[in-house]
mmCIF file of C-alpha atoms and ligand atoms in Angstrom:
data_model
loop_
_atom_site.group_PDB
_atom_site.id
_atom_site.type_symbol
_atom_site.label_atom_id
_atom_site.label_comp_id
_atom_site.label_asym_id
_atom_site.label_seq_id
_atom_site.Cartn_x
_atom_site.Cartn_y
_atom_site.Cartn_z
ATOM 1 C CA MET A 13 -26.940 -62.085 -7.959
ATOM 2 C CA TYR A 14 -24.398 -60.801 -5.340
ATOM 3 C CA ASP A 15 -20.592 -60.059 -6.151
ATOM 4 C CA LEU A 16 -19.596 -62.292 -3.464
ATOM 5 C CA THR A 17 -21.023 -64.416 -0.707
ATOM 6 C CA VAL A 18 -19.667 -64.543 3.000
ATOM 7 C CA ILE A 19 -20.232 -68.287 4.128
ATOM 8 C CA ILE A 20 -20.304 -68.285 8.149
ATOM 9 C CA PRO A 21 -20.379 -71.840 9.461
ATOM 10 C CA THR A 22 -22.010 -72.209 12.812
ATOM 11 C CA PHE A 23 -22.656 -74.607 15.469
ATOM 12 C CA LYS A 24 -23.928 -73.113 18.850
ATOM 13 C CA GLU A 25 -22.749 -69.545 18.241
ATOM 14 C CA GLU A 26 -25.392 -67.663 19.976
ATOM 15 C CA ALA A 27 -22.733 -65.431 21.609
ATOM 16 C CA ASN A 28 -20.936 -64.469 18.492
ATOM 17 C CA ILE A 29 -23.355 -64.761 15.593
ATOM 18 C CA ARG A 30 -24.998 -61.165 15.713
ATOM 19 C CA ASN A 31 -21.351 -59.680 16.324
ATOM 20 C CA ILE A 32 -19.964 -61.341 12.973
ATOM 21 C CA ILE A 33 -22.847 -60.382 10.862
ATOM 22 C CA THR A 34 -23.159 -56.999 11.751
ATOM 23 C CA GLU A 35 -19.337 -56.383 11.306
ATOM 24 C CA VAL A 36 -19.452 -58.343 7.758
ATOM 25 C CA ASP A 37 -22.120 -56.321 6.617
ATOM 26 C CA ALA A 38 -20.629 -52.912 7.890
ATOM 27 C CA VAL A 39 -17.542 -54.116 5.605
ATOM 28 C CA PHE A 40 -19.867 -54.438 2.893
ATOM 29 C CA GLN A 41 -21.358 -50.969 3.297
ATOM 30 C CA LYS A 42 -18.009 -49.358 3.836
ATOM 31 C CA ASN A 43 -16.410 -50.699 0.671
ATOM 32 C CA ALA A 44 -19.755 -50.458 -1.455
ATOM 33 C CA LEU A 45 -19.691 -54.374 -2.050
ATOM 34 C CA ASN A 46 -22.804 -56.099 -3.062
ATOM 35 C CA GLY A 47 -22.464 -59.046 -0.688
ATOM 36 C CA GLU A 48 -24.597 -61.745 0.590
ATOM 37 C CA ILE A 49 -23.977 -63.458 3.992
ATOM 38 C CA LEU A 50 -24.957 -66.960 4.067
ATOM 39 C CA VAL A 51 -25.093 -68.647 7.567
ATOM 40 C CA VAL A 52 -24.776 -72.517 7.290
ATOM 41 C CA ASP A 53 -26.049 -73.720 10.597
ATOM 42 C CA ASP A 54 -25.881 -77.402 11.824
ATOM 43 C CA ASN A 55 -29.319 -77.120 13.501
ATOM 44 C CA SER A 56 -27.771 -75.557 16.488
ATOM 45 C CA PRO A 57 -29.737 -76.495 19.732
ATOM 46 C CA ASP A 58 -29.076 -72.843 21.461
ATOM 47 C CA ASN A 59 -30.378 -69.482 20.013
ATOM 48 C CA THR A 60 -28.113 -69.205 16.960
ATOM 49 C CA ILE A 61 -30.973 -69.872 14.512
ATOM 50 C CA ALA A 62 -33.351 -67.628 16.216
ATOM 51 C CA ILE A 63 -30.889 -64.632 16.060
ATOM 52 C CA VAL A 64 -30.262 -65.219 12.566
ATOM 53 C CA ASN A 65 -33.944 -65.311 11.841
ATOM 54 C CA GLU A 66 -34.554 -61.922 13.724
ATOM 55 C CA LEU A 67 -31.701 -60.436 11.943
ATOM 56 C CA LYS A 68 -33.090 -61.540 8.646
ATOM 57 C CA LYS A 69 -36.156 -59.474 9.156
ATOM 58 C CA THR A 70 -33.973 -56.131 8.574
ATOM 59 C CA MET A 71 -31.302 -57.586 6.333
ATOM 60 C CA LYS A 72 -32.290 -58.377 2.854
ATOM 61 C CA ASN A 73 -28.852 -59.827 1.990
ATOM 62 C CA LEU A 74 -28.536 -62.583 4.772
ATOM 63 C CA ASN A 75 -29.565 -66.019 4.242
ATOM 64 C CA LEU A 76 -29.743 -68.865 6.546
ATOM 65 C CA LEU A 77 -29.303 -72.701 5.538
ATOM 66 C CA VAL A 78 -30.109 -75.040 8.445
ATOM 67 C CA ARG A 79 -28.854 -78.509 7.741
ATOM 68 C CA THR A 80 -30.157 -81.396 9.570
ATOM 69 C CA SER A 81 -27.919 -84.386 8.449
ATOM 70 C CA ASP A 82 -24.355 -84.947 7.810
ATOM 71 C CA HIS A 83 -23.134 -82.637 10.475
ATOM 72 C CA GLY A 84 -19.616 -81.182 10.132
ATOM 73 C CA LEU A 85 -17.852 -77.896 9.490
ATOM 74 C CA SER A 86 -16.446 -78.738 6.310
ATOM 75 C CA GLN A 87 -19.748 -80.446 4.981
ATOM 76 C CA SER A 88 -21.582 -77.049 6.003
ATOM 77 C CA VAL A 89 -19.119 -75.105 4.167
ATOM 78 C CA ALA A 90 -19.299 -77.522 0.965
ATOM 79 C CA ASP A 91 -23.157 -76.929 1.297
ATOM 80 C CA GLY A 92 -22.653 -73.272 1.365
ATOM 81 C CA PHE A 93 -21.012 -73.431 -2.021
ATOM 82 C CA LEU A 94 -24.213 -75.092 -3.599
ATOM 83 C CA HIS A 95 -26.454 -72.602 -1.997
ATOM 84 C CA ALA A 96 -24.416 -69.164 -2.430
ATOM 85 C CA CYS A 97 -26.203 -66.571 -4.823
ATOM 86 C CA SER A 98 -22.815 -65.653 -6.398
ATOM 87 C CA ASP A 99 -19.569 -66.824 -7.845
ATOM 88 C CA VAL A 100 -17.156 -65.849 -5.256
ATOM 89 C CA PHE A 101 -17.309 -67.164 -1.894
ATOM 90 C CA VAL A 102 -15.399 -65.941 1.164
ATOM 91 C CA VAL A 103 -15.423 -68.403 4.304
ATOM 92 C CA ILE A 104 -14.939 -66.980 7.514
ATOM 93 C CA ASP A 105 -15.335 -68.371 11.345
ATOM 94 C CA ALA A 106 -18.291 -67.158 13.486
ATOM 95 C CA ASP A 107 -16.059 -66.516 16.562
ATOM 96 C CA MET A 108 -14.020 -63.398 15.460
ATOM 97 C CA SER A 109 -10.899 -65.097 14.841
ATOM 98 C CA HIS A 110 -10.696 -63.950 11.526
ATOM 99 C CA PRO A 111 -10.839 -60.030 10.801
ATOM 100 C CA PRO A 112 -13.794 -59.172 8.512
ATOM 101 C CA SER A 113 -11.792 -56.044 7.445
ATOM 102 C CA LEU A 114 -9.914 -58.156 4.964
ATOM 103 C CA ILE A 115 -12.833 -59.399 3.017
ATOM 104 C CA PRO A 116 -12.467 -56.425 0.645
ATOM 105 C CA LYS A 117 -8.940 -56.940 -0.048
ATOM 106 C CA MET A 118 -9.424 -60.875 -0.670
ATOM 107 C CA PHE A 119 -12.323 -60.023 -3.199
ATOM 108 C CA GLU A 120 -10.060 -57.565 -5.013
ATOM 109 C CA GLU A 121 -7.314 -60.208 -5.474
ATOM 110 C CA ILE A 122 -10.092 -62.581 -6.889
ATOM 111 C CA ARG A 123 -10.905 -59.621 -9.474
ATOM 112 C CA ALA A 124 -7.498 -59.171 -10.126
ATOM 113 C CA GLY A 125 -7.018 -62.960 -11.267
ATOM 114 C CA SER A 126 -6.396 -65.098 -8.552
ATOM 115 C CA GLU A 127 -8.778 -68.093 -8.061
ATOM 116 C CA VAL A 128 -8.031 -68.791 -4.632
ATOM 117 C CA VAL A 129 -7.301 -66.112 -1.803
ATOM 118 C CA ILE A 130 -5.880 -67.452 1.518
ATOM 119 C CA GLY A 131 -5.882 -65.628 4.858
ATOM 120 C CA SER A 132 -2.491 -66.886 6.129
ATOM 121 C CA ARG A 133 -1.203 -67.256 9.808
ATOM 122 C CA TYR A 134 2.333 -68.484 8.747
ATOM 123 C CA MET A 135 3.656 -65.951 6.115
ATOM 124 C CA GLU A 136 5.417 -62.921 7.121
ATOM 125 C CA GLY A 137 3.132 -60.509 8.777
ATOM 126 C CA GLY A 138 0.734 -63.291 10.051
ATOM 127 C CA GLY A 139 0.535 -64.695 13.336
ATOM 128 C CA ILE A 140 -1.567 -66.539 16.200
ATOM 129 C CA LYS A 141 -2.461 -64.702 19.351
ATOM 130 C CA LYS A 142 -3.215 -66.780 22.474
ATOM 131 C CA TRP A 143 -2.807 -70.490 21.525
ATOM 132 C CA PRO A 144 -1.229 -73.107 24.180
ATOM 133 C CA LEU A 145 1.783 -74.701 22.931
ATOM 134 C CA LYS A 146 -0.031 -78.093 22.218
ATOM 135 C CA ARG A 147 -2.456 -76.311 19.840
ATOM 136 C CA ARG A 148 0.398 -74.690 18.073
ATOM 137 C CA ILE A 149 2.169 -77.995 17.507
ATOM 138 C CA ILE A 150 -0.945 -79.636 16.335
ATOM 139 C CA SER A 151 -1.398 -76.868 13.805
ATOM 140 C CA LEU A 152 2.148 -77.034 12.663
ATOM 141 C CA GLY A 153 1.998 -80.716 12.106
ATOM 142 C CA ALA A 154 -1.295 -80.449 10.237
ATOM 143 C CA THR A 155 0.344 -77.567 7.954
ATOM 144 C CA PHE A 156 3.640 -79.576 7.326
ATOM 145 C CA LEU A 157 1.265 -82.537 6.060
ATOM 146 C CA GLY A 158 -0.902 -80.380 3.928
ATOM 147 C CA ARG A 159 2.124 -78.516 2.376
ATOM 148 C CA LEU A 160 3.257 -81.974 1.100
ATOM 149 C CA LEU A 161 0.180 -81.580 -1.316
ATOM 150 C CA VAL A 162 0.468 -78.067 -2.060
ATOM 151 C CA PRO A 163 3.981 -76.845 -0.926
ATOM 152 C CA ASP A 164 3.727 -73.216 -2.387
ATOM 153 C CA ILE A 165 0.765 -72.460 0.144
ATOM 154 C CA THR A 166 1.968 -71.467 3.621
ATOM 155 C CA ASP A 167 -1.259 -72.054 5.427
ATOM 156 C CA PRO A 168 -3.200 -74.617 3.422
ATOM 157 C CA VAL A 169 -5.415 -75.557 6.608
ATOM 158 C CA SER A 170 -6.427 -71.779 7.384
ATOM 159 C CA GLY A 171 -10.260 -71.496 7.907
ATOM 160 C CA PHE A 172 -10.448 -68.006 6.121
ATOM 161 C CA PHE A 173 -10.130 -68.057 2.430
ATOM 162 C CA ALA A 174 -11.882 -66.841 -0.618
ATOM 163 C CA VAL A 175 -12.343 -69.094 -3.685
ATOM 164 C CA ARG A 176 -14.131 -68.937 -7.128
ATOM 165 C CA GLN A 177 -17.099 -71.075 -7.914
ATOM 166 C CA SER A 178 -15.091 -72.496 -10.828
ATOM 167 C CA VAL A 179 -12.606 -74.062 -8.667
ATOM 168 C CA VAL A 180 -15.010 -76.311 -6.723
ATOM 169 C CA ALA A 181 -17.356 -76.600 -9.651
ATOM 170 C CA GLU A 182 -16.191 -79.768 -10.928
ATOM 171 C CA ALA A 183 -14.243 -81.041 -8.053
ATOM 172 C CA HIS A 184 -15.402 -84.092 -6.084
ATOM 173 C CA LEU A 185 -15.340 -82.699 -2.650
ATOM 174 C CA LYS A 186 -15.500 -84.981 0.161
ATOM 175 C CA PRO A 187 -15.746 -82.763 3.010
ATOM 176 C CA ARG A 188 -15.148 -84.086 6.476
ATOM 177 C CA GLY A 189 -13.454 -82.567 9.403
ATOM 178 C CA TYR A 190 -12.093 -79.103 9.841
ATOM 179 C CA LYS A 191 -9.671 -78.649 6.595
ATOM 180 C CA ILE A 192 -12.170 -77.649 3.830
ATOM 181 C CA LEU A 193 -9.633 -75.560 2.544
ATOM 182 C CA LEU A 194 -7.045 -78.337 1.939
ATOM 183 C CA GLU A 195 -9.864 -80.287 0.060
ATOM 184 C CA VAL A 196 -10.384 -77.425 -2.101
ATOM 185 C CA LEU A 197 -6.625 -76.845 -2.772
ATOM 186 C CA GLY A 198 -5.968 -80.499 -3.323
ATOM 187 C CA LYS A 199 -9.135 -81.475 -5.622
ATOM 188 C CA GLY A 200 -10.137 -78.061 -7.092
ATOM 189 C CA THR A 201 -9.207 -76.569 -10.586
ATOM 190 C CA TRP A 202 -6.605 -73.577 -9.969
ATOM 191 C CA GLU A 203 -3.491 -72.085 -11.076
ATOM 192 C CA ASN A 204 -3.373 -68.817 -9.409
ATOM 193 C CA ASP A 205 -3.520 -68.244 -5.614
ATOM 194 C CA LYS A 206 -2.583 -65.305 -3.407
ATOM 195 C CA GLU A 207 -2.086 -65.245 0.378
ATOM 196 C CA ILE A 208 -2.837 -62.362 2.549
ATOM 197 C CA PRO A 209 -1.139 -62.407 6.093
ATOM 198 C CA PHE A 210 -3.317 -61.949 9.160
ATOM 199 C CA GLU A 211 -3.409 -62.475 12.953
ATOM 200 C CA PHE A 212 -5.438 -65.262 14.218
ATOM 201 C CA SER A 213 -7.021 -64.380 17.441
ATOM 202 C CA ASP A 214 -8.738 -67.450 19.311
ATOM 203 C CA ARG A 215 -12.252 -67.079 20.358
ATOM 204 C CA GLU A 216 -13.261 -65.110 23.314
ATOM 205 C CA ILE A 217 -16.532 -66.565 24.039
ATOM 206 C CA GLY A 218 -17.549 -70.235 23.778
ATOM 207 C CA THR A 219 -15.011 -73.344 23.061
ATOM 208 C CA SER A 220 -13.327 -74.697 20.175
ATOM 209 C CA LYS A 221 -14.679 -77.750 19.003
ATOM 210 C CA LEU A 222 -11.382 -79.463 17.900
ATOM 211 C CA LYS A 223 -10.963 -83.119 18.902
ATOM 212 C CA ILE A 224 -8.900 -85.922 18.469
ATOM 213 C CA LYS A 225 -10.984 -87.606 15.885
ATOM 214 C CA THR A 226 -10.551 -84.275 13.976
ATOM 215 C CA ILE A 227 -6.738 -85.175 13.784
ATOM 216 C CA ILE A 228 -7.516 -88.621 12.660
ATOM 217 C CA GLU A 229 -10.322 -87.258 10.033
ATOM 218 C CA TYR A 230 -7.298 -85.152 8.733
ATOM 219 C CA ALA A 231 -4.887 -87.804 8.038
ATOM 220 C CA GLN A 232 -7.559 -89.748 6.094
ATOM 221 C CA GLN A 233 -8.305 -86.825 4.008
ATOM 222 C CA VAL A 234 -4.787 -86.324 3.137
ATOM 223 C CA LEU A 235 -4.604 -89.624 1.938
ATOM 224 C CA ASP A 236 -8.050 -89.416 0.112
ATOM 225 C CA ILE A 237 -6.675 -86.197 -1.739
ATOM 226 C CA THR A 238 -3.446 -88.208 -2.704
ATOM 227 C CA LEU A 239 -5.532 -90.909 -4.182
ATOM 228 C CA TYR A 240 -7.979 -88.735 -6.104
ATOM 229 C CA SER A 241 -5.014 -86.892 -7.475
ATOM 230 C CA PHE A 242 -4.122 -90.041 -9.513
ATOM 231 C CA THR A 243 -7.096 -90.039 -11.538
ATOM 232 C CA HIS A 244 -7.937 -86.332 -11.659
ATOM 233 C CA HIS A 245 -5.159 -84.782 -13.336
ATOM 234 C CA GLN A 246 -5.993 -81.220 -13.270
ATOM 235 C CA SER A 247 -5.535 -81.213 -9.682
ATOM 236 C CA ALA A 248 -2.761 -79.326 -7.645
ATOM 237 C CA ALA A 249 -1.765 -82.532 -5.888
ATOM 238 C CA TRP A 250 -1.075 -84.247 -9.275
ATOM 239 C CA ARG A 251 0.935 -81.117 -10.395
ATOM 240 C CA GLU A 252 2.969 -82.021 -7.272
ATOM 241 C CA TRP A 253 3.270 -85.609 -8.020
ATOM 242 C CA LYS A 254 4.512 -84.982 -11.564
ATOM 243 C CA LYS A 255 7.414 -83.168 -9.833
ATOM 244 C CA ILE A 256 8.298 -85.799 -7.658
ATOM 245 C CA PHE A 257 8.255 -88.386 -10.645
ATOM 246 C CA LYS A 258 10.643 -86.130 -12.762
ATOM 247 C CA PHE A 259 12.928 -85.427 -9.677
ATOM 248 C CA GLY A 260 13.018 -89.418 -9.045
ATOM 249 C CA ILE A 261 13.975 -89.917 -12.861
ATOM 250 C CA VAL A 262 16.598 -87.119 -12.807
ATOM 251 C CA GLY A 263 17.886 -89.143 -9.815
ATOM 252 C CA LEU A 264 18.197 -92.233 -11.742
ATOM 253 C CA THR A 265 20.118 -90.460 -14.392
ATOM 254 C CA GLY A 266 22.517 -89.483 -11.634
ATOM 255 C CA ILE A 267 23.048 -93.074 -10.762
ATOM 256 C CA VAL A 268 23.955 -93.814 -14.432
ATOM 257 C CA VAL A 269 26.369 -90.789 -14.549
ATOM 258 C CA ASN A 270 27.851 -91.668 -11.145
ATOM 259 C CA VAL A 271 28.695 -95.105 -12.257
ATOM 260 C CA ALA A 272 29.871 -94.252 -15.627
ATOM 261 C CA ILE A 273 32.340 -91.529 -14.376
ATOM 262 C CA LEU A 274 33.635 -93.654 -11.797
ATOM 263 C CA ASN A 275 34.580 -96.380 -14.366
ATOM 264 C CA LEU A 276 35.823 -94.079 -16.977
ATOM 265 C CA LEU A 277 38.487 -92.523 -14.304
ATOM 266 C CA LEU A 278 39.079 -96.136 -12.950
ATOM 267 C CA LEU A 279 39.889 -97.296 -16.476
ATOM 268 C CA ALA A 280 42.199 -93.984 -16.847
ATOM 269 C CA GLY A 281 44.104 -95.166 -13.677
ATOM 270 C CA VAL A 282 42.729 -92.861 -11.242
ATOM 271 C CA ARG A 283 42.783 -94.030 -7.514
ATOM 272 C CA TYR A 284 39.149 -95.228 -6.385
ATOM 273 C CA GLU A 285 38.754 -92.705 -3.639
ATOM 274 C CA ILE A 286 39.691 -89.938 -5.979
ATOM 275 C CA ALA A 287 37.391 -91.274 -8.803
ATOM 276 C CA LEU A 288 34.472 -91.646 -6.350
ATOM 277 C CA VAL A 289 34.492 -87.914 -5.531
ATOM 278 C CA PHE A 290 34.595 -86.949 -9.013
ATOM 279 C CA ALA A 291 31.718 -89.197 -9.959
ATOM 280 C CA ILE A 292 29.688 -88.028 -6.972
ATOM 281 C CA VAL A 293 30.357 -84.185 -7.639
ATOM 282 C CA VAL A 294 29.594 -84.831 -11.415
ATOM 283 C CA ALA A 295 26.496 -86.684 -10.841
ATOM 284 C CA ILE A 296 24.986 -84.065 -8.423
ATOM 285 C CA PHE A 297 25.627 -81.655 -11.294
ATOM 286 C CA ASN A 298 23.833 -83.568 -13.624
ATOM 287 C CA ASN A 299 20.912 -83.813 -11.159
ATOM 288 C CA PHE A 300 20.933 -80.131 -10.685
ATOM 289 C CA LEU A 301 20.816 -79.164 -14.542
ATOM 290 C CA TRP A 302 18.089 -81.352 -15.320
ATOM 291 C CA ASN A 303 16.081 -80.536 -12.335
ATOM 292 C CA ASP A 304 16.697 -76.814 -13.205
ATOM 293 C CA LEU A 305 15.661 -77.167 -16.997
ATOM 294 C CA TRP A 306 12.825 -79.589 -16.686
ATOM 295 C CA THR A 307 11.429 -80.637 -13.098
ATOM 296 C CA PHE A 308 11.273 -77.203 -11.753
ATOM 297 C CA LYS A 309 11.393 -75.170 -15.208
ATOM 298 C CA ASP A 310 8.655 -72.774 -14.221
ATOM 299 C CA HIS A 311 10.084 -72.159 -10.892
ATOM 300 C CA ALA A 312 13.467 -71.650 -12.207
ATOM 301 C CA ARG A 313 12.353 -69.170 -14.821
ATOM 302 C CA LYS A 314 10.450 -66.959 -12.089
ATOM 303 C CA SER A 315 13.153 -67.426 -9.480
ATOM 304 C CA ILE A 316 14.911 -64.465 -7.830
ATOM 305 C CA SER A 317 18.064 -66.399 -6.921
ATOM 306 C CA SER A 318 20.586 -66.863 -9.807
ATOM 307 C CA ILE A 319 21.228 -70.267 -11.393
ATOM 308 C CA TRP A 320 24.593 -70.141 -9.288
ATOM 309 C CA LYS A 321 22.785 -69.704 -5.870
ATOM 310 C CA ARG A 322 20.531 -72.628 -6.910
ATOM 311 C CA LEU A 323 23.437 -74.722 -7.744
ATOM 312 C CA GLN A 324 25.049 -74.061 -4.522
ATOM 313 C CA LEU A 325 21.852 -74.534 -2.482
ATOM 314 C CA PHE A 326 21.425 -77.891 -4.407
ATOM 315 C CA TYR A 327 24.701 -79.113 -3.387
ATOM 316 C CA VAL A 328 24.342 -78.238 0.232
ATOM 317 C CA VAL A 329 21.113 -79.832 0.348
ATOM 318 C CA SER A 330 22.250 -83.349 -1.488
ATOM 319 C CA ALA A 331 24.975 -83.286 1.016
ATOM 320 C CA GLY A 332 22.628 -83.564 3.672
ATOM 321 C CA GLY A 333 20.642 -86.045 1.738
ATOM 322 C CA ALA A 334 23.632 -88.283 1.490
ATOM 323 C CA LEU A 335 24.528 -88.009 5.225
ATOM 324 C CA ILE A 336 20.806 -89.056 5.855
ATOM 325 C CA ASN A 337 21.263 -92.041 3.489
ATOM 326 C CA TYR A 338 24.351 -93.060 5.220
ATOM 327 C CA GLY A 339 23.095 -92.527 8.684
ATOM 328 C CA VAL A 340 20.097 -94.260 8.213
ATOM 329 C CA ALA A 341 21.698 -97.294 6.624
ATOM 330 C CA VAL A 342 24.623 -97.486 9.213
ATOM 331 C CA ILE A 343 21.881 -97.517 11.989
ATOM 332 C CA LEU A 344 19.785 -100.027 10.392
ATOM 333 C CA VAL A 345 22.427 -102.385 9.924
ATOM 334 C CA TYR A 346 24.236 -101.951 13.336
ATOM 335 C CA VAL A 347 21.222 -101.225 15.701
ATOM 336 C CA VAL A 348 18.349 -103.166 13.984
ATOM 337 C CA THR A 349 20.671 -105.593 12.244
ATOM 338 C CA MET A 350 19.082 -105.202 9.072
ATOM 339 C CA ASP A 351 20.438 -106.639 5.801
ATOM 340 C CA GLY A 352 22.849 -104.186 4.290
ATOM 341 C CA ASN A 353 21.284 -103.735 0.827
ATOM 342 C CA LEU A 354 17.750 -103.298 2.416
ATOM 343 C CA ALA A 355 19.261 -100.654 4.813
ATOM 344 C CA ASN A 356 20.620 -98.654 1.852
ATOM 345 C CA LEU A 357 17.608 -98.843 0.027
ATOM 346 C CA CYS A 358 15.629 -97.346 3.132
ATOM 347 C CA GLY A 359 18.525 -94.883 3.652
ATOM 348 C CA ILE A 360 18.159 -93.970 -0.371
ATOM 349 C CA LEU A 361 14.397 -93.475 0.003
ATOM 350 C CA LEU A 362 14.651 -91.225 3.185
ATOM 351 C CA GLY A 363 17.370 -89.370 1.553
ATOM 352 C CA PHE A 364 15.254 -88.889 -1.617
ATOM 353 C CA ILE A 365 12.409 -87.432 0.415
ATOM 354 C CA TRP A 366 14.863 -85.199 2.141
ATOM 355 C CA ASN A 367 16.406 -83.959 -1.125
ATOM 356 C CA PHE A 368 12.766 -83.455 -2.697
ATOM 357 C CA VAL A 369 11.153 -81.677 0.219
ATOM 358 C CA VAL A 370 14.091 -79.498 1.015
ATOM 359 C CA ASN A 371 15.073 -78.650 -2.408
ATOM 360 C CA ARG A 372 11.340 -77.814 -3.401
ATOM 361 C CA ARG A 373 11.189 -75.312 -0.745
ATOM 362 C CA VAL A 374 14.449 -73.786 -0.394
ATOM 363 C CA THR A 375 16.217 -74.298 -4.071
ATOM 364 C CA TRP A 376 13.127 -74.023 -6.266
ATOM 365 C CA PRO A 377 10.325 -72.251 -4.201
ATOM 366 C CA ARG A 378 7.918 -70.517 -6.412
ATOM 367 C CA THR A 379 7.980 -66.987 -6.449
ATOM 368 C CA ARG A 380 4.690 -65.194 -6.952
ATOM 369 C CA GLY A 381 4.050 -62.770 -9.730
HETATM 370 N N1 LIG B 3 -21.877 -75.727 10.529
HETATM 371 C C1 LIG B 3 -21.272 -76.119 11.247
HETATM 372 N N2 LIG B 3 -21.374 -77.440 11.822
HETATM 373 N N3 LIG B 3 -20.183 -75.123 11.840
HETATM 374 C C2 LIG B 3 -19.471 -75.467 12.595
HETATM 375 C C3 LIG B 3 -19.121 -76.760 13.125
HETATM 376 C C4 LIG B 3 -20.136 -77.940 12.799
HETATM 377 O O1 LIG B 3 -20.130 -78.982 12.972
HETATM 378 N N4 LIG B 3 -18.064 -77.055 14.204
HETATM 379 C C5 LIG B 3 -17.423 -75.804 13.957
HETATM 380 N N5 LIG B 3 -18.393 -74.932 13.387
HETATM 381 C C6 LIG B 3 -17.921 -73.566 12.992
HETATM 382 C C7 LIG B 3 -18.076 -72.593 14.342
HETATM 383 O O2 LIG B 3 -19.186 -72.240 14.786
HETATM 384 C C8 LIG B 3 -17.074 -71.379 14.027
HETATM 385 O O3 LIG B 3 -17.783 -70.450 13.285
HETATM 386 C C9 LIG B 3 -16.196 -72.331 12.854
HETATM 387 O O4 LIG B 3 -17.052 -73.200 12.432
HETATM 388 C C10 LIG B 3 -14.768 -72.515 13.620
HETATM 389 O O5 LIG B 3 -15.001 -73.419 14.696
HETATM 390 P P1 LIG B 3 -13.895 -73.391 15.775
HETATM 391 O O6 LIG B 3 -14.464 -74.554 16.752
HETATM 392 O O7 LIG B 3 -13.909 -72.136 16.479
HETATM 393 O O8 LIG B 3 -12.807 -73.805 15.253
HETATM 394 P P2 LIG B 3 -11.297 -73.590 15.707
HETATM 395 O O9 LIG B 3 -10.966 -72.081 16.176
HETATM 396 O O10 LIG B 3 -10.669 -74.761 16.491
HETATM 397 O O11 LIG B 3 -10.348 -73.597 14.338
HETATM 398 C C11 LIG B 3 -10.245 -72.665 13.183
HETATM 399 O O12 LIG B 3 -8.778 -72.607 12.904
HETATM 400 C C12 LIG B 3 -8.498 -73.705 12.149
HETATM 401 C C13 LIG B 3 -6.908 -73.460 11.756
HETATM 402 O O13 LIG B 3 -6.209 -73.684 13.092
HETATM 403 C C14 LIG B 3 -11.051 -72.991 12.034
HETATM 404 O O14 LIG B 3 -11.034 -71.837 11.122
HETATM 405 C C15 LIG B 3 -10.732 -74.100 11.188
HETATM 406 O O15 LIG B 3 -11.435 -74.108 10.059
HETATM 407 C C16 LIG B 3 -9.130 -73.900 11.027
HETATM 408 O O16 LIG B 3 -8.736 -75.003 10.383
HETATM 409 MN MN1 LIG B 4 -12.324 -70.637 16.607
#
């Protein structure tokens, strides 16, 4: 048994494999880590396998798994989880895009209680070197989509992460494509995570194997994790759904409050325009209170901003939501000549999505600790 296993998925990496193995092993020695290196190769037609076999002669902690079916990066990493001789897995690319020097820090965080530790390109201190604009845009799109499932994680599609065996032990992973981390985060069992910034530097040698097919597979994967969460309630994606349901229920109470206040004030003889303003302002206040005390209770308790600050943010974001509702409805009625009520429903739906997504990140972000 080792303390940790560094899993290196490879396909045609003859130019890089010796280098990454040597570097990872040097990090083990420098930090007195009892680590295993597990190369998971998809039967590369080049010299990758031969080089690993040669290194194995002098390295007792080096293991090689050669796969001959179900070719794929995510599948290989998931296979690595099953063959590793330890309870802590670190996944790293072979092409030196990820700094092996961060491995001890990741392991330290796992020992300190995190179940998942992620090397993040998108948090403060992280970054990406040498990426063309197209690649950056694709990556940002993938990150946005992934963050719908796990909003607190800044880089849910990173290829550099550490995870405890217990996180994936019970999860029914359906690995495909490149984004194994999102699969682990979306379906795995975990509460505590930690992100560590790093600078991604693209491969010097060889070519990236990212294709259009990868993007389509990714969209399918996000959908699959969403469906999975409905029947597996320990998953992080389900935790997020619960918040959306609660946010929706709170929104419904807001409508009740709005209508009640409006009619009370009208009965008291207040003019309609004035009464409506009060109704809206009070309804938003109602929504804020329930969301702060119920939907986002945990976030509010640990928040670094005061309740007043959160209230202000909520009013600003809600105003944006109302504008979206209004704008969408008007456009649908006048440009697409849609039925007025249907158009309003579309506007309400988009306004709701805006309100949830933005408030989730801005008003009630999770503060670590
Ligand atoms: N076993 C196996 N099978 N390994 C593979 C396969 C495969 O089909 N395809 C790629 N790999 C290995 C490569 O040999 C390399 O070690 C690693 O997986 C990453 O492959 P790249 O082709 O270099 O990926 P990338 O640089 O485009 O993407 C990286 O960044 C993404 C985030 O933007 C990876 O880290 C992705 O996992 C990550 O999502
Ligand atoms: Mn790469």
